[in-house]
CSV table of C-alpha atoms and ligand atoms in Angstrom, one decimal:
chain,number,residue,atom,x,y,z
H,1,MET,CA,-15.9,-13.9,1.5
H,2,PRO,CA,-13.1,-15.3,-0.6
H,3,ILE,CA,-10.6,-12.9,-2.2
H,4,LYS,CA,-11.9,-11.6,-5.5
H,5,ILE,CA,-9.4,-12.1,-8.3
H,6,GLN,CA,-9.3,-10.0,-11.5
H,7,VAL,CA,-6.6,-10.9,-14.0
H,8,CYS,CA,-5.9,-8.0,-16.3
H,9,ALA,CA,-4.3,-8.1,-19.8
H,10,ASP,CA,-1.1,-6.5,-18.5
H,11,ALA,CA,0.4,-4.2,-15.9
H,12,GLN,CA,-1.0,-1.1,-17.7
H,13,GLU,CA,-4.5,-2.4,-17.4
H,14,VAL,CA,-3.9,-3.2,-13.7
H,15,ALA,CA,-3.0,0.4,-13.2
H,16,ARG,CA,-5.9,1.7,-15.2
H,17,ILE,CA,-8.5,-0.4,-13.4
H,18,ALA,CA,-7.0,0.4,-9.9
H,19,ALA,CA,-7.0,4.1,-10.7
H,20,GLY,CA,-10.6,3.9,-12.0
H,21,LYS,CA,-11.7,2.3,-8.8
H,22,LEU,CA,-10.0,4.9,-6.6
H,23,ILE,CA,-11.5,7.7,-8.7
H,24,GLU,CA,-14.9,6.2,-8.5
H,25,GLN,CA,-14.6,5.9,-4.7
H,26,VAL,CA,-13.7,9.6,-4.4
H,27,ARG,CA,-16.5,10.6,-6.7
H,28,ASP,CA,-19.0,8.6,-4.7
H,29,LYS,CA,-17.7,9.9,-1.4
H,30,PRO,CA,-15.7,13.1,-1.7
H,31,GLU,CA,-14.5,12.9,1.9
H,32,THR,CA,-13.0,9.4,1.3
H,33,VAL,CA,-10.3,8.2,3.6
H,34,LEU,CA,-7.6,6.4,1.5
H,35,GLY,CA,-5.0,4.0,2.6
H,36,LEU,CA,-2.0,4.1,0.2
H,37,ALA,CA,1.1,2.1,-0.7
H,38,THR,CA,4.5,2.8,-2.1
H,39,GLY,CA,6.9,0.6,-4.1
H,40,SER,CA,7.2,0.0,-7.8
H,41,THR,CA,3.8,-1.6,-8.3
H,42,PRO,CA,1.5,1.4,-7.6
H,43,GLU,CA,3.7,4.0,-9.6
H,44,GLN,CA,1.7,3.6,-12.8
H,45,THR,CA,-1.6,3.6,-10.9
H,46,TYR,CA,-0.7,7.0,-9.3
H,47,PHE,CA,0.1,8.3,-12.8
H,48,GLU,CA,-3.3,7.1,-14.0
H,49,ILE,CA,-5.0,8.7,-11.0
H,50,THR,CA,-3.5,12.1,-11.7
H,51,ARG,CA,-4.5,11.7,-15.4
H,52,LEU,CA,-8.1,10.7,-14.6
H,53,ALA,CA,-8.5,13.3,-11.8
H,54,GLU,CA,-7.6,16.0,-14.3
H,55,GLY,CA,-9.5,14.7,-17.2
H,56,GLU,CA,-12.7,14.0,-15.3
H,57,ASP,CA,-12.4,16.9,-13.0
H,58,VAL,CA,-12.4,14.9,-9.8
H,59,SER,CA,-11.4,16.9,-6.7
H,60,PHE,CA,-9.4,15.5,-3.8
H,61,ARG,CA,-9.9,18.6,-1.7
H,62,ARG,CA,-11.9,16.7,0.9
H,63,VAL,CA,-10.0,13.4,0.7
H,64,SER,CA,-7.6,12.4,3.4
H,65,SER,CA,-4.9,9.7,3.0
H,66,TYR,CA,-2.8,7.5,5.3
H,67,ASN,CA,0.3,5.7,4.1
H,68,MET,CA,1.3,2.2,5.2
H,69,ASP,CA,4.9,2.7,6.2
H,70,GLU,CA,8.0,4.7,6.4
H,71,TYR,CA,11.7,3.9,6.8
H,72,ARG,CA,13.1,4.6,10.2
H,73,GLY,CA,15.6,7.4,10.2
H,74,LEU,CA,14.7,9.0,6.9
H,75,ALA,CA,13.4,12.5,6.8
H,76,GLY,CA,10.6,13.3,4.4
H,77,SER,CA,13.0,15.2,2.2
H,78,HIS,CA,15.2,12.1,1.6
H,79,PRO,CA,14.6,10.8,-2.0
H,80,GLN,CA,14.1,7.2,-0.7
H,81,SER,CA,11.6,8.2,2.0
H,82,TYR,CA,8.0,7.2,1.3
H,83,ARG,CA,6.9,10.8,2.1
H,84,TYR,CA,9.1,12.0,-0.8
H,85,TYR,CA,7.8,9.2,-3.1
H,86,MET,CA,4.1,10.1,-2.4
H,87,GLN,CA,4.8,13.8,-2.8
H,88,GLU,CA,6.4,13.3,-6.2
H,89,LYS,CA,4.2,10.6,-7.6
H,90,LEU,CA,0.8,11.6,-6.4
H,91,PHE,CA,0.2,14.4,-3.9
H,92,LYS,CA,1.8,17.3,-5.9
H,93,HIS,CA,-0.4,16.5,-8.9
H,94,LEU,CA,-3.7,16.6,-7.0
H,95,ASP,CA,-5.6,19.2,-5.1
H,96,ILE,CA,-5.4,17.1,-1.9
H,97,LYS,CA,-4.6,19.3,1.1
H,98,PRO,CA,-1.1,18.6,2.5
H,99,GLU,CA,-2.4,18.5,6.0
H,100,ASN,CA,-4.7,15.7,5.0
H,101,THR,CA,-1.9,13.5,3.8
H,102,HIS,CA,-0.7,11.4,6.7
H,103,LEU,CA,2.6,9.5,6.8
H,104,LEU,CA,4.4,8.0,9.8
H,105,ASP,CA,7.4,10.2,10.8
H,106,GLY,CA,10.6,8.1,10.2
H,107,ARG,CA,12.5,10.4,12.4
H,108,ALA,CA,10.2,10.4,15.4
H,109,LYS,CA,12.2,10.2,18.6
H,110,ASP,CA,9.4,8.2,20.4
H,111,CYS,CA,8.4,5.6,17.8
H,112,ALA,CA,5.8,4.0,20.1
H,113,ALA,CA,4.0,7.4,20.6
H,114,GLU,CA,4.2,8.2,16.9
H,115,CYS,CA,2.6,4.8,16.0
H,116,ALA,CA,-0.1,5.1,18.7
H,117,ALA,CA,-0.9,8.6,17.4
H,118,PHE,CA,-1.2,7.3,13.8
H,119,GLU,CA,-3.7,4.6,14.8
H,120,ALA,CA,-5.7,7.2,16.8
H,121,ARG,CA,-5.7,9.6,13.8
H,122,ILE,CA,-7.0,6.9,11.5
H,123,ARG,CA,-9.8,6.0,14.0
H,124,ALA,CA,-10.7,9.7,14.6
H,125,GLY,CA,-10.9,10.2,10.8
H,126,GLY,CA,-13.6,7.5,10.5
H,127,GLY,CA,-11.4,4.6,9.4
H,128,ILE,CA,-10.0,3.8,5.9
H,129,ASP,CA,-12.6,3.5,3.2
H,130,LEU,CA,-10.3,2.0,0.5
H,131,TRP,CA,-6.8,0.6,1.1
H,132,LEU,CA,-4.6,0.2,-2.0
H,133,LEU,CA,-1.9,-2.4,-1.2
H,134,GLY,CA,1.1,-4.0,-2.7
H,135,ILE,CA,2.6,-7.3,-1.7
H,136,GLY,CA,6.2,-8.4,-1.0
H,137,THR,CA,7.8,-11.4,-2.7
H,138,ASN,CA,7.6,-13.1,0.8
H,139,GLY,CA,3.9,-12.3,1.2
H,140,HIS,CA,4.4,-9.2,3.4
H,141,ILE,CA,1.9,-6.4,3.4
H,142,ALA,CA,3.1,-2.9,4.4
H,143,PHE,CA,6.3,-3.9,6.3
H,144,ASN,CA,4.5,-6.8,8.2
H,145,GLU,CA,7.1,-9.5,7.6
H,146,PRO,CA,6.2,-13.2,7.8
H,147,GLY,CA,5.5,-14.2,11.4
H,148,SER,CA,3.7,-10.9,12.2
H,149,SER,CA,0.6,-11.5,14.3
H,150,PHE,CA,-2.7,-11.0,12.5
H,151,GLU,CA,-3.6,-8.8,15.4
H,152,CYS,CA,-0.6,-6.4,15.1
H,153,ARG,CA,-1.1,-2.7,14.8
H,154,THR,CA,1.2,0.3,13.9
H,155,ARG,CA,4.6,-0.2,15.3
H,156,LEU,CA,8.4,-0.2,14.8
H,157,VAL,CA,9.7,-3.4,13.0
H,158,ASP,CA,12.9,-4.9,11.8
H,159,LEU,CA,13.1,-5.5,8.0
H,160,SER,CA,13.8,-9.0,6.8
H,161,LYS,CA,16.9,-9.7,4.7
H,162,GLU,CA,14.7,-10.6,1.8
H,163,THR,CA,12.9,-7.2,1.9
H,164,ILE,CA,16.2,-5.3,2.3
H,165,ALA,CA,17.6,-7.2,-0.8
H,166,ALA,CA,14.3,-6.6,-2.8
H,167,ASN,CA,14.5,-2.8,-2.1
H,168,SER,CA,18.2,-2.5,-3.0
H,169,ASP,CA,18.1,-4.0,-6.4
H,170,GLY,CA,18.6,-0.6,-8.0
H,171,ARG,CA,15.0,0.5,-8.3
H,172,PHE,CA,15.2,2.3,-4.9
H,173,PHE,CA,18.5,1.9,-3.0
H,174,LYS,CA,21.6,0.7,-4.9
H,175,ASP,CA,23.2,-1.2,-2.1
H,176,PRO,CA,21.7,-3.2,0.8
H,177,ALA,CA,24.0,-1.3,3.2
H,178,GLU,CA,22.0,1.9,2.3
H,179,VAL,CA,18.6,0.4,3.3
H,180,PRO,CA,17.4,1.3,6.8
H,181,ARG,CA,17.1,-1.8,9.0
H,182,GLN,CA,13.9,-0.7,10.5
H,183,ALA,CA,10.6,0.9,9.6
H,184,LEU,CA,7.4,2.1,11.1
H,185,THR,CA,4.5,0.3,9.6
H,186,VAL,CA,0.8,-0.1,10.1
H,187,GLY,CA,-0.2,-3.5,11.3
H,188,ILE,CA,-2.1,-6.3,9.7
H,189,ALA,CA,-5.1,-5.5,11.9
H,190,THR,CA,-4.9,-1.8,10.8
H,191,ILE,CA,-5.1,-2.8,7.2
H,192,PHE,CA,-7.8,-5.4,7.8
H,193,ASP,CA,-10.1,-2.7,9.4
H,194,ALA,CA,-10.4,-1.0,6.0
H,195,ARG,CA,-13.8,-1.2,4.4
H,196,LYS,CA,-12.4,-2.1,1.0
H,197,ILE,CA,-9.0,-3.5,0.0
H,198,VAL,CA,-7.5,-3.5,-3.5
H,199,LEU,CA,-4.2,-5.3,-3.7
H,200,LEU,CA,-2.0,-4.9,-6.9
H,201,ALA,CA,0.6,-7.4,-8.0
H,202,THR,CA,2.4,-7.6,-11.3
H,203,GLY,CA,5.3,-9.8,-12.5
H,204,GLU,CA,6.5,-13.3,-12.1
H,205,LYS,CA,8.3,-12.5,-8.9
H,206,LYS,CA,5.0,-12.1,-7.1
H,207,ALA,CA,3.3,-15.3,-8.4
H,208,ALA,CA,4.3,-17.6,-5.5
H,209,ALA,CA,3.2,-15.0,-2.9
H,210,ILE,CA,-0.1,-14.5,-4.7
H,211,ALA,CA,-0.9,-18.2,-5.0
H,212,ALA,CA,0.0,-18.7,-1.3
H,213,ALA,CA,-2.1,-15.7,-0.2
H,214,VAL,CA,-5.2,-16.8,-2.2
H,215,GLU,CA,-5.0,-20.6,-2.2
H,216,GLY,CA,-2.7,-21.5,0.7
H,217,PRO,CA,-3.6,-21.9,4.4
H,218,ARG,CA,-4.4,-18.8,6.4
H,219,THR,CA,-1.1,-18.4,8.3
H,220,GLN,CA,0.9,-15.7,10.0
H,221,ASP,CA,3.9,-17.0,8.0
H,222,LEU,CA,2.2,-15.4,4.9
H,223,PRO,CA,0.8,-12.0,6.1
H,224,ALA,CA,-1.3,-11.5,3.0
H,225,SER,CA,-3.3,-14.7,3.7
H,226,ARG,CA,-5.1,-12.7,6.4
H,227,LEU,CA,-7.0,-11.1,3.6
H,228,GLN,CA,-8.9,-14.3,2.9
H,229,GLU,CA,-11.3,-13.3,5.6
H,230,HIS,CA,-11.8,-9.8,4.5
H,231,PRO,CA,-15.4,-9.0,3.4
H,232,ASP,CA,-14.4,-6.9,0.4
H,233,CYS,CA,-10.9,-7.6,-1.0
H,234,LEU,CA,-9.9,-7.6,-4.6
H,235,PHE,CA,-6.6,-8.7,-6.1
H,236,LEU,CA,-5.8,-7.0,-9.4
H,237,LEU,CA,-3.2,-9.1,-11.2
H,238,ASP,CA,-1.3,-9.2,-14.4
H,239,PRO,CA,-1.0,-12.7,-16.1
H,240,ALA,CA,2.5,-13.2,-14.7
H,241,ALA,CA,1.5,-12.6,-11.1
H,242,ALA,CA,-1.6,-14.8,-11.5
H,243,SER,CA,0.4,-17.6,-13.2
H,244,LYS,CA,0.7,-19.9,-10.1
H,245,LEU,CA,-3.0,-19.8,-9.2
H,246,THR,CA,-4.5,-23.2,-9.8
H,247,ARG,CA,-8.1,-23.0,-8.8
H,248,ARG,CA,-9.4,-20.5,-11.4
H,249,ALA,CA,-10.8,-21.5,-14.8
S,301,GLP,C1,7.8,-2.8,0.0
S,301,GLP,C2,6.8,-1.9,0.8
S,301,GLP,C3,5.4,-2.5,0.6
S,301,GLP,C4,5.2,-2.9,-0.9
S,301,GLP,C5,6.1,-4.1,-1.2
S,301,GLP,C6,6.2,-4.4,-2.6
S,301,GLP,O1,8.9,-3.2,0.8
S,301,GLP,N1,7.0,-1.7,2.1
S,301,GLP,O2,4.5,-1.6,1.1
S,301,GLP,O3,3.9,-3.2,-1.1
S,301,GLP,O4,7.4,-4.0,-0.6
S,301,GLP,O5,6.9,-3.5,-3.3
S,301,GLP,P1,7.0,-3.4,-4.9
S,301,GLP,O6,5.7,-2.9,-5.4
S,301,GLP,O7,8.2,-2.5,-5.2
S,301,GLP,O8,7.3,-4.8,-5.4
């Protein structure tokens, strides 16, 4: 099944449509298991989800969530930790139970055990129904940098220079020296196991990675190209992120 592409009018519409899909998923299956992303891209989507959930009275009481990644060494109370981000942008605005929101512990002493336990928890929870993804400018998904095996699962990884630079441009960290050098991340195989995947990308900076993921060869040098073989994967794009696609009308 090739990747489905939907080009939206703008980034606002990407967020509205993504939020609508997630709310529809929860309405259809109140015990939905979500996979969630962080970064700038899903921020507006999370805002729309909280707005829709309130307006349409959709409950997240039976929903559980798993996040893709966490910086190594950061406690959940650190403002740049992904736990803090999720808490502020989404969880505290919903009736989701805190014990059902799962993030890797960046301060775990035994990272291998933490990662194995996370995989086991996802499996025991029935697997991910819908995974909301972002994409790095180098085509990474979660923190699976180029070169990651398509078979990889949750583990400790080194971040690439490009990713450290991208995350210290002032949006998150102010200086590359502040960015942790390692992270715990789900693997490409962990993401691929999800029943549905919705990847969000906005802005010119993502255009090359999107074109390579959709139209380029399937290669471990471009982690998102793995999604070409997923049975139910949708890319929601704004016109800038879609601007380097050549095969669409
Ligand atoms: C980050 C995160 C990814 C995210 C990607 C894009 O480093 N680990 O999960 O999808 O890079 O982030 P942004 O949306 O800020 O461009």
